[in-house]
Amino acid sequence: MIILGIESSCDETAAAIVENGTKILSNVVASSVEIHKKYGGIIPEQAAREQINCIIPVIQESIRKAGFSLKKSSIIDAIAVTIGPGLIGSLLIGLETAKTLSFAWNKPIIPVNHLIAHIYANFLHYPLSLPCPALPAGRRQAGINFPALCLIVSGGHTELVLMKNQAAPGGGQAQFQWIAGTRDDAAGECFDKCSRLLGLGYPGGPAIEASASRLKIKDLRSKEFKNLKLPRPMINEDNFDFSFSGLKTAVLNLIKKHHPLYILNNKSFISYEIQEAIIDVLVVKTLKAAKKLKVKSILIGGGVAANQRLRDKFLLAIQQLTNVPIKLFIPEKKFCTDNAATIASTAFYNYQPVSWQKLKPNPSLTIN
Ligand code: KG4
Ligand code: ZN
């Protein structure tokens, strides 16, 4: 089955053609991030305008790159589109375009929850028959086992979700149960806001990661670093919830307490410590939930999962679980951030077409 996926929930306009949920025939992403960089964050009105400019060329490009032509649209079996969560103006552009194509081509249309698509990035990258490269050679095992605990870490979300099973490809729906989430800011939002406080720009995650990576190992032993310790919010609490707004406030207080020159000279230290604080909490809380829920796999998804330190720390933590065999899955970096291949893959595994007349965007769509 060949599915055209369309994603337009925020500042990325994306289209992809995926065969049988895993084989990517094309994957095109246009981003308006360069425009938003000037303002230090996303301007929803501007993002929607850029979606209008990009949506048709991006879909055309995805069809061309897959080796098809618009005239031969019959090769596409179905259209999958993000219906939420996201920015209403941005969502509408992708959704209305998908509905028009569904009507014009007479193809089924499958609505997709953007959060669930972040989880399905793992199905794209690790087709069920491949070993998991995230595990060391001796512990590599093929396939995702269920139940699986999913950690979604993006700009607007930090959620732990239990994936109980996987619906048979081509029919039915996988079963999800929401476990916990952030009580205030999301992990990506914390990266973005701290980056802004430090004058490192937008998006904050890659900027903080780059700034932190300038530190040398010997710097970590210095007195300055010991003075720059930040809190790990809720890390020891007996629940699976997250909270990141206090960390952002701690960074603000640190900046206010010191001379601007001191902050300027220590940006890499502070970036490193912000990154460590966010990741430590994510790792500890996710593993705590995974053990309690007795899951067989952990699947991570969302833009923050592109962070190399997060990937390394999760892998290390999993390797240390010698008596609890949990497999770890993290998508290839380009499938962590927003794209449409994950949308098409989600639709393949959760194939539930809906008549186009009934489809509306839902900016605050959740999981359960
Ligand atoms: O999933 P995504 O592309 O869009 C949303 O659905 O929100 O995630 C965007 C978020 C932003 O907050 C961005 O700063 C963060 O993911 N991000 C990262 C990295 N790359 C993107 N955070 C930490 N390290 C990264 N390398
Ligand atoms: Zn996303």
Tab-separated table of C-alpha atoms and ligand atoms in Angstrom:
chain	number	residue	atom	x	y	z
A	1	MET	CA	0.000	0.000	0.000
A	2	ILE	CA	1.392	3.405	-1.028
A	3	ILE	CA	0.429	6.350	1.205
A	4	LEU	CA	1.024	10.069	0.645
A	5	GLY	CA	1.588	11.679	4.070
A	6	ILE	CA	1.042	15.398	4.674
A	7	GLU	CA	2.231	17.270	7.795
A	8	SER	CA	1.678	20.982	8.497
A	9	SER	CA	1.085	21.279	12.246
A	10	CYS	CA	3.668	23.966	13.018
A	11	ASP	CA	6.488	25.581	11.015
A	12	GLU	CA	7.373	22.581	8.843
A	13	THR	CA	5.511	21.840	5.616
A	14	ALA	CA	6.139	18.198	4.776
A	15	ALA	CA	5.008	15.538	2.325
A	16	ALA	CA	6.252	11.974	1.956
A	17	ILE	CA	5.376	8.829	0.069
A	18	VAL	CA	5.779	5.614	2.044
A	19	GLU	CA	5.153	2.046	0.942
A	20	ASN	CA	3.784	-0.453	3.467
A	21	GLY	CA	4.585	1.751	6.464
A	22	THR	CA	8.366	1.451	6.287
A	23	LYS	CA	9.734	1.953	2.763
A	24	ILE	CA	10.281	5.668	2.196
A	25	LEU	CA	9.941	6.522	-1.495
A	26	SER	CA	10.266	10.268	-0.832
A	27	ASN	CA	10.419	12.577	2.193
A	28	VAL	CA	10.315	16.339	1.609
A	29	VAL	CA	10.405	18.921	4.431
A	30	ALA	CA	10.313	22.713	3.993
A	31	SER	CA	10.780	24.744	7.152
A	32	SER	CA	10.033	28.392	7.870
A	33	VAL	CA	12.388	28.307	10.880
A	34	GLU	CA	14.756	30.866	9.301
A	35	ILE	CA	11.926	33.438	9.381
A	36	HIS	CA	11.048	32.609	13.015
A	37	LYS	CA	14.705	32.793	14.101
A	38	LYS	CA	14.514	36.583	13.711
A	39	TYR	CA	11.776	36.746	16.341
A	40	GLY	CA	13.160	34.112	18.749
A	41	GLY	CA	10.087	31.876	18.393
A	42	ILE	CA	7.243	30.883	16.090
A	43	ILE	CA	4.763	33.544	14.962
A	44	PRO	CA	1.607	31.472	14.209
A	45	GLU	CA	0.273	33.875	11.542
A	46	GLN	CA	3.618	33.865	9.725
A	47	ALA	CA	3.888	30.058	9.993
A	48	ALA	CA	0.429	29.671	8.387
A	49	ARG	CA	1.350	32.021	5.545
A	50	GLU	CA	4.488	29.998	4.853
A	51	GLN	CA	2.418	26.790	4.876
A	52	ILE	CA	0.267	28.265	2.074
A	53	ASN	CA	3.368	29.119	0.037
A	54	CYS	CA	4.967	25.703	0.466
A	55	ILE	CA	2.232	23.069	0.568
A	56	ILE	CA	1.687	22.533	-3.198
A	57	PRO	CA	5.396	22.652	-4.210
A	58	VAL	CA	6.282	20.280	-1.346
A	59	ILE	CA	3.604	17.739	-2.351
A	60	GLN	CA	4.638	18.038	-6.013
A	61	GLU	CA	8.266	17.456	-5.042
A	62	SER	CA	7.390	14.393	-2.947
A	63	ILE	CA	5.515	12.873	-5.897
A	64	ARG	CA	8.361	13.676	-8.298
A	65	LYS	CA	11.045	12.295	-5.958
A	66	ALA	CA	9.103	9.058	-5.556
A	67	GLY	CA	9.331	8.683	-9.329
A	68	PHE	CA	5.608	9.266	-9.960
A	69	SER	CA	3.793	12.034	-11.816
A	70	LEU	CA	0.700	13.984	-10.832
A	71	LYS	CA	-1.103	12.474	-13.832
A	72	LYS	CA	-0.379	8.998	-12.444
A	73	SER	CA	-1.820	9.721	-9.013
A	74	SER	CA	-3.631	6.363	-9.241
A	75	ILE	CA	-0.411	4.801	-7.926
A	76	ILE	CA	-1.147	6.403	-4.533
A	77	ASP	CA	-3.567	4.271	-2.519
A	78	ALA	CA	-4.442	6.722	0.270
A	79	ILE	CA	-3.692	10.124	1.800
A	80	ALA	CA	-2.689	10.562	5.460
A	81	VAL	CA	-2.794	13.974	7.116
A	82	THR	CA	-2.083	15.498	10.531
A	83	ILE	CA	-5.278	16.778	12.180
A	84	GLY	CA	-3.656	17.908	15.461
A	85	PRO	CA	-2.291	18.912	17.861
A	86	GLY	CA	-0.699	22.057	16.471
A	87	LEU	CA	-1.330	25.611	15.340
A	88	ILE	CA	-4.828	26.000	13.897
A	89	GLY	CA	-3.749	28.131	10.918
A	90	SER	CA	-0.955	25.728	9.986
A	91	LEU	CA	-3.050	22.573	10.479
A	92	LEU	CA	-5.827	23.932	8.247
A	93	ILE	CA	-3.528	24.343	5.245
A	94	GLY	CA	-2.356	20.705	5.206
A	95	LEU	CA	-5.784	19.350	6.055
A	96	GLU	CA	-7.706	21.324	3.411
A	97	THR	CA	-5.110	20.386	0.782
A	98	ALA	CA	-5.385	16.703	1.746
A	99	LYS	CA	-9.196	16.868	1.596
A	100	THR	CA	-9.063	18.456	-1.859
A	101	LEU	CA	-6.702	15.739	-3.140
A	102	SER	CA	-8.878	13.039	-1.576
A	103	PHE	CA	-11.911	14.417	-3.412
A	104	ALA	CA	-10.134	15.077	-6.717
A	105	TRP	CA	-8.310	11.711	-6.827
A	106	ASN	CA	-11.102	9.766	-5.144
A	107	LYS	CA	-8.691	8.321	-2.562
A	108	PRO	CA	-9.335	7.419	1.071
A	109	ILE	CA	-8.070	9.867	3.676
A	110	ILE	CA	-6.727	8.878	7.123
A	111	PRO	CA	-6.513	11.484	9.930
A	112	VAL	CA	-3.342	11.214	12.032
A	113	ASN	CA	-2.525	12.402	15.573
A	114	HIS	CA	0.845	14.181	15.335
A	115	LEU	CA	1.921	12.864	18.765
A	116	ILE	CA	1.297	9.260	17.754
A	117	ALA	CA	3.214	9.886	14.532
A	118	HIS	CA	6.281	10.826	16.611
A	119	ILE	CA	6.094	7.307	18.100
A	120	TYR	CA	5.761	5.701	14.670
A	121	ALA	CA	9.080	7.229	13.595
A	122	ASN	CA	10.460	4.125	15.315
A	123	PHE	CA	8.525	1.837	13.002
A	124	LEU	CA	9.932	3.621	9.971
A	125	HIS	CA	13.496	3.422	11.048
A	126	TYR	CA	13.384	-0.064	12.504
A	127	PRO	CA	11.168	-2.065	10.176
A	128	LEU	CA	10.027	-4.887	12.429
A	129	SER	CA	12.483	-7.406	11.027
A	130	LEU	CA	15.665	-5.369	11.652
A	131	PRO	CA	17.884	-5.516	14.741
A	132	CYS	CA	17.974	-2.464	16.983
A	133	PRO	CA	21.325	-0.706	16.442
A	134	ALA	CA	20.810	1.239	19.680
A	135	LEU	CA	21.672	-1.898	21.650
A	136	PRO	CA	25.229	-3.266	21.924
A	137	ALA	CA	25.963	-6.197	19.598
A	138	GLY	CA	25.370	-8.896	22.206
A	139	ARG	CA	21.935	-7.576	23.110
A	140	ARG	CA	20.615	-6.663	19.690
A	141	GLN	CA	17.215	-8.169	19.087
A	142	ALA	CA	14.862	-7.675	16.200
A	143	GLY	CA	11.574	-5.876	16.527
A	144	ILE	CA	9.621	-3.847	19.010
A	145	ASN	CA	8.008	-5.937	21.756
A	146	PHE	CA	4.829	-4.909	23.537
A	147	PRO	CA	3.800	-3.435	25.869
A	148	ALA	CA	6.073	-0.519	25.010
A	149	LEU	CA	6.515	2.747	26.880
A	150	CYS	CA	6.664	5.770	24.569
A	151	LEU	CA	8.334	9.039	25.540
A	152	ILE	CA	7.244	11.902	23.294
A	153	VAL	CA	9.550	14.906	23.721
A	154	SER	CA	8.843	17.817	21.416
A	155	GLY	CA	8.448	21.594	21.480
A	156	GLY	CA	4.972	21.475	22.995
A	157	HIS	CA	4.793	18.019	24.585
A	158	THR	CA	6.486	15.765	27.114
A	159	GLU	CA	4.314	12.680	27.465
A	160	LEU	CA	4.716	9.104	28.640
A	161	VAL	CA	2.293	6.830	26.829
A	162	LEU	CA	1.838	3.081	27.062
A	163	MET	CA	1.506	1.342	23.703
A	164	LYS	CA	-0.254	-1.897	24.509
A	165	ASN	CA	-0.162	-3.582	21.132
A	166	GLN	CA	0.270	-2.994	17.466
A	167	ALA	CA	-2.787	-3.237	15.211
A	168	ALA	CA	-2.326	-5.456	12.166
A	169	PRO	CA	-1.051	-3.413	9.196
A	170	GLY	CA	-3.893	-2.376	6.919
A	171	GLY	CA	-6.629	-2.456	9.575
A	172	GLY	CA	-7.607	-1.612	13.144
A	173	GLN	CA	-5.853	0.722	15.540
A	174	ALA	CA	-3.073	0.336	18.074
A	175	GLN	CA	-4.101	0.802	21.715
A	176	PHE	CA	-2.539	3.650	23.671
A	177	GLN	CA	-2.888	4.669	27.311
A	178	TRP	CA	-1.656	8.054	28.537
A	179	ILE	CA	0.520	7.611	31.632
A	180	ALA	CA	1.942	11.024	32.562
A	181	GLY	CA	3.104	14.335	31.141
A	182	THR	CA	4.528	17.708	31.980
A	183	ARG	CA	2.688	19.862	34.493
A	184	ASP	CA	3.920	23.055	32.818
A	185	ASP	CA	6.576	23.555	30.114
A	186	ALA	CA	7.582	20.793	27.707
A	187	ALA	CA	11.218	19.640	27.490
A	188	GLY	CA	11.672	21.257	24.046
A	189	GLU	CA	10.028	24.442	25.305
A	190	CYS	CA	12.525	24.500	28.182
A	191	PHE	CA	15.425	24.190	25.718
A	192	ASP	CA	13.883	26.979	23.599
A	193	LYS	CA	13.234	29.350	26.527
A	194	CYS	CA	16.636	28.782	28.176
A	195	SER	CA	18.339	29.335	24.833
A	196	ARG	CA	16.504	32.611	24.471
A	197	LEU	CA	17.582	33.684	27.977
A	198	LEU	CA	21.192	32.952	27.032
A	199	GLY	CA	20.862	34.751	23.687
A	200	LEU	CA	21.618	31.542	21.770
A	201	GLY	CA	18.670	31.822	19.373
A	202	TYR	CA	15.841	29.638	18.099
A	203	PRO	CA	15.287	26.683	17.975
A	204	GLY	CA	16.884	26.305	21.380
A	205	GLY	CA	17.556	22.560	21.468
A	206	PRO	CA	20.148	22.436	18.684
A	207	ALA	CA	21.610	25.798	19.859
A	208	ILE	CA	22.099	24.574	23.454
A	209	GLU	CA	23.468	21.254	22.225
A	210	ALA	CA	26.019	23.050	20.015
A	211	SER	CA	27.003	25.438	22.811
A	212	ALA	CA	27.373	22.553	25.328
A	213	SER	CA	29.483	20.533	22.919
A	214	ARG	CA	32.163	23.275	22.973
A	215	LEU	CA	33.029	22.255	26.548
A	216	LYS	CA	36.064	20.071	27.092
A	217	ILE	CA	36.006	17.169	29.577
A	218	LYS	CA	38.626	18.934	31.748
A	219	ASP	CA	36.328	21.997	31.991
A	220	LEU	CA	33.756	19.851	33.784
A	221	ARG	CA	36.144	19.449	36.733
A	222	SER	CA	36.621	23.188	37.147
A	223	LYS	CA	35.276	25.283	40.039
A	224	GLU	CA	33.031	27.336	37.699
A	225	PHE	CA	31.118	24.249	36.702
A	226	LYS	CA	30.484	23.223	40.316
A	227	ASN	CA	29.015	26.697	40.957
A	228	LEU	CA	26.596	26.338	38.065
A	229	LYS	CA	24.542	23.368	39.244
A	230	LEU	CA	20.869	23.502	38.208
A	231	PRO	CA	17.907	21.621	39.718
A	232	ARG	CA	16.520	18.351	38.273
A	233	PRO	CA	12.818	19.086	38.873
A	234	MET	CA	10.685	16.252	40.291
A	235	ILE	CA	13.420	13.689	39.643
A	236	ASN	CA	12.953	11.917	42.978
A	237	GLU	CA	9.188	12.288	43.271
A	238	ASP	CA	7.138	9.150	43.434
A	239	ASN	CA	5.206	9.759	40.215
A	240	PHE	CA	5.945	9.856	36.496
A	241	ASP	CA	5.128	13.553	35.936
A	242	PHE	CA	7.534	16.173	34.647
A	243	SER	CA	7.938	19.900	35.307
A	244	PHE	CA	10.398	22.133	33.474
A	245	SER	CA	9.283	25.703	34.207
A	246	GLY	CA	11.282	25.800	37.484
A	247	LEU	CA	14.443	24.913	35.596
A	248	LYS	CA	13.873	27.847	33.235
A	249	THR	CA	13.366	30.127	36.286
A	250	ALA	CA	16.582	28.795	37.849
A	251	VAL	CA	18.444	29.747	34.650
A	252	LEU	CA	16.863	33.210	34.751
A	253	ASN	CA	17.908	33.661	38.394
A	254	LEU	CA	21.431	32.509	37.588
A	255	ILE	CA	21.663	35.097	34.802
A	256	LYS	CA	20.331	37.865	37.092
A	257	LYS	CA	22.745	36.913	39.887
A	258	HIS	CA	25.916	37.202	37.810
A	259	HIS	CA	27.632	39.923	35.810
A	260	PRO	CA	26.757	39.707	32.056
A	261	LEU	CA	30.426	39.131	31.266
A	262	TYR	CA	30.515	36.100	33.565
A	263	ILE	CA	27.444	34.665	31.782
A	264	LEU	CA	29.011	35.387	28.399
A	265	ASN	CA	32.202	33.561	29.387
A	266	ASN	CA	30.304	30.615	30.842
A	267	LYS	CA	27.591	30.040	28.239
A	268	SER	CA	28.891	26.587	27.373
A	269	PHE	CA	28.934	25.536	31.032
A	270	ILE	CA	25.373	26.746	31.516
A	271	SER	CA	24.207	25.121	28.267
A	272	TYR	CA	25.815	21.840	29.294
A	273	GLU	CA	24.139	21.944	32.694
A	274	ILE	CA	20.700	22.812	31.218
A	275	GLN	CA	21.022	19.879	28.809
A	276	GLU	CA	22.120	17.517	31.608
A	277	ALA	CA	19.289	18.626	33.917
A	278	ILE	CA	16.562	18.103	31.275
A	279	ILE	CA	17.958	14.759	30.106
A	280	ASP	CA	18.595	13.393	33.618
A	281	VAL	CA	14.941	13.940	34.506
A	282	LEU	CA	13.717	12.384	31.238
A	283	VAL	CA	15.917	9.303	31.661
A	284	VAL	CA	15.187	8.686	35.354
A	285	LYS	CA	11.426	9.171	35.089
A	286	THR	CA	11.067	7.128	31.889
A	287	LEU	CA	13.041	4.199	33.292
A	288	LYS	CA	11.127	4.347	36.555
A	289	ALA	CA	7.821	4.123	34.638
A	290	ALA	CA	9.178	1.404	32.328
A	291	LYS	CA	10.123	-0.804	35.296
A	292	LYS	CA	6.862	-0.191	37.135
A	293	LEU	CA	4.764	-0.944	34.035
A	294	LYS	CA	6.969	-3.950	33.164
A	295	VAL	CA	7.315	-2.914	29.521
A	296	LYS	CA	9.426	-4.780	27.002
A	297	SER	CA	10.469	-1.777	24.877
A	298	ILE	CA	10.964	1.968	25.201
A	299	LEU	CA	10.214	4.067	22.106
A	300	ILE	CA	11.347	7.693	22.047
A	301	GLY	CA	10.149	10.314	19.562
A	302	GLY	CA	9.899	14.069	18.959
A	303	GLY	CA	12.411	16.813	18.194
A	304	VAL	CA	14.273	16.603	21.528
A	305	ALA	CA	15.113	12.948	20.763
A	306	ALA	CA	17.490	14.304	18.081
A	307	ASN	CA	19.775	15.399	20.940
A	308	GLN	CA	22.917	13.239	20.938
A	309	ARG	CA	23.461	13.506	24.697
A	310	LEU	CA	19.884	12.295	25.283
A	311	ARG	CA	20.490	9.342	22.965
A	312	ASP	CA	23.767	8.456	24.705
A	313	LYS	CA	22.355	8.770	28.226
A	314	PHE	CA	19.284	6.641	27.448
A	315	LEU	CA	21.466	3.982	25.860
A	316	LEU	CA	23.799	3.952	28.870
A	317	ALA	CA	20.886	3.707	31.304
A	318	ILE	CA	19.377	0.790	29.345
A	319	GLN	CA	22.723	-1.018	29.228
A	320	GLN	CA	22.958	-0.739	32.999
A	321	LEU	CA	19.608	-2.517	33.453
A	322	THR	CA	21.258	-5.905	33.490
A	323	ASN	CA	18.316	-7.776	35.058
A	324	VAL	CA	15.503	-6.016	33.211
A	325	PRO	CA	15.614	-6.689	29.467
A	326	ILE	CA	14.102	-3.570	27.918
A	327	LYS	CA	14.852	-2.702	24.311
A	328	LEU	CA	15.451	0.920	23.411
A	329	PHE	CA	14.329	2.466	20.134
A	330	ILE	CA	15.207	6.007	19.055
A	331	PRO	CA	14.558	7.093	15.456
A	332	GLU	CA	17.191	8.402	13.100
A	333	LYS	CA	17.621	12.126	13.891
A	334	LYS	CA	15.820	13.367	10.770
A	335	PHE	CA	12.717	11.380	11.779
A	336	CYS	CA	12.679	12.842	15.326
A	337	THR	CA	11.759	16.327	14.141
A	338	ASP	CA	8.548	16.972	12.193
A	339	ASN	CA	8.206	15.149	8.878
A	340	ALA	CA	5.487	13.454	6.848
A	341	ALA	CA	7.004	9.967	6.494
A	342	THR	CA	5.934	9.269	10.079
A	343	ILE	CA	2.406	10.479	9.219
A	344	ALA	CA	2.158	8.025	6.304
A	345	SER	CA	3.575	5.193	8.431
A	346	THR	CA	1.112	5.846	11.272
A	347	ALA	CA	-1.773	5.734	8.792
A	348	PHE	CA	-0.577	2.406	7.387
A	349	TYR	CA	-0.474	0.757	10.823
A	350	ASN	CA	-3.728	2.403	11.954
A	351	TYR	CA	-5.683	2.282	8.724
A	352	GLN	CA	-9.017	3.948	9.511
A	353	PRO	CA	-10.190	6.096	6.581
A	354	VAL	CA	-12.744	8.830	7.313
A	355	SER	CA	-14.927	10.661	4.803
A	356	TRP	CA	-13.238	13.974	3.929
A	357	GLN	CA	-16.433	15.918	4.706
A	358	LYS	CA	-16.086	14.954	8.374
A	359	LEU	CA	-12.491	16.047	8.905
A	360	LYS	CA	-11.698	19.087	11.051
A	361	PRO	CA	-8.406	20.187	12.631
A	362	ASN	CA	-8.060	19.739	16.393
A	363	PRO	CA	-5.290	22.026	17.742
A	364	SER	CA	-5.469	20.479	21.226
A	365	LEU	CA	-5.752	16.812	20.254
A	366	THR	CA	-4.404	14.478	22.948
A	367	ILE	CA	-3.745	10.750	23.318
A	368	ASN	CA	-6.815	9.322	25.112
B	1	KG4	O1	8.953	17.462	17.230
B	1	KG4	P1	9.370	18.829	16.859
B	1	KG4	O2	10.175	18.994	15.600
B	1	KG4	O3	8.148	19.791	16.744
B	1	KG4	C1	7.076	19.727	17.637
B	1	KG4	O4	6.202	18.855	17.441
B	1	KG4	O5	7.131	20.524	18.604
B	1	KG4	O6	10.195	19.399	18.114
B	1	KG4	C2	10.716	20.694	18.138
B	1	KG4	C3	11.470	20.847	19.449
B	1	KG4	C4	11.985	22.252	19.691
B	1	KG4	O7	11.685	22.630	21.014
B	1	KG4	C5	13.494	22.090	19.499
B	1	KG4	O8	14.266	23.012	20.272
B	1	KG4	C6	13.696	20.667	19.968
B	1	KG4	O9	12.584	19.964	19.480
B	1	KG4	N1	14.922	20.084	19.414
B	1	KG4	C7	15.970	19.699	20.160
B	1	KG4	C8	16.985	19.285	19.260
B	1	KG4	N2	16.492	19.405	17.991
B	1	KG4	C9	15.225	19.892	18.104
B	1	KG4	N3	16.152	19.692	21.497
B	1	KG4	C10	17.340	19.273	21.970
B	1	KG4	N4	18.365	18.886	21.164
B	1	KG4	C11	18.228	18.866	19.822
B	1	KG4	N5	19.248	18.487	19.038
B	2	ZN	ZN	6.325	17.319	16.338
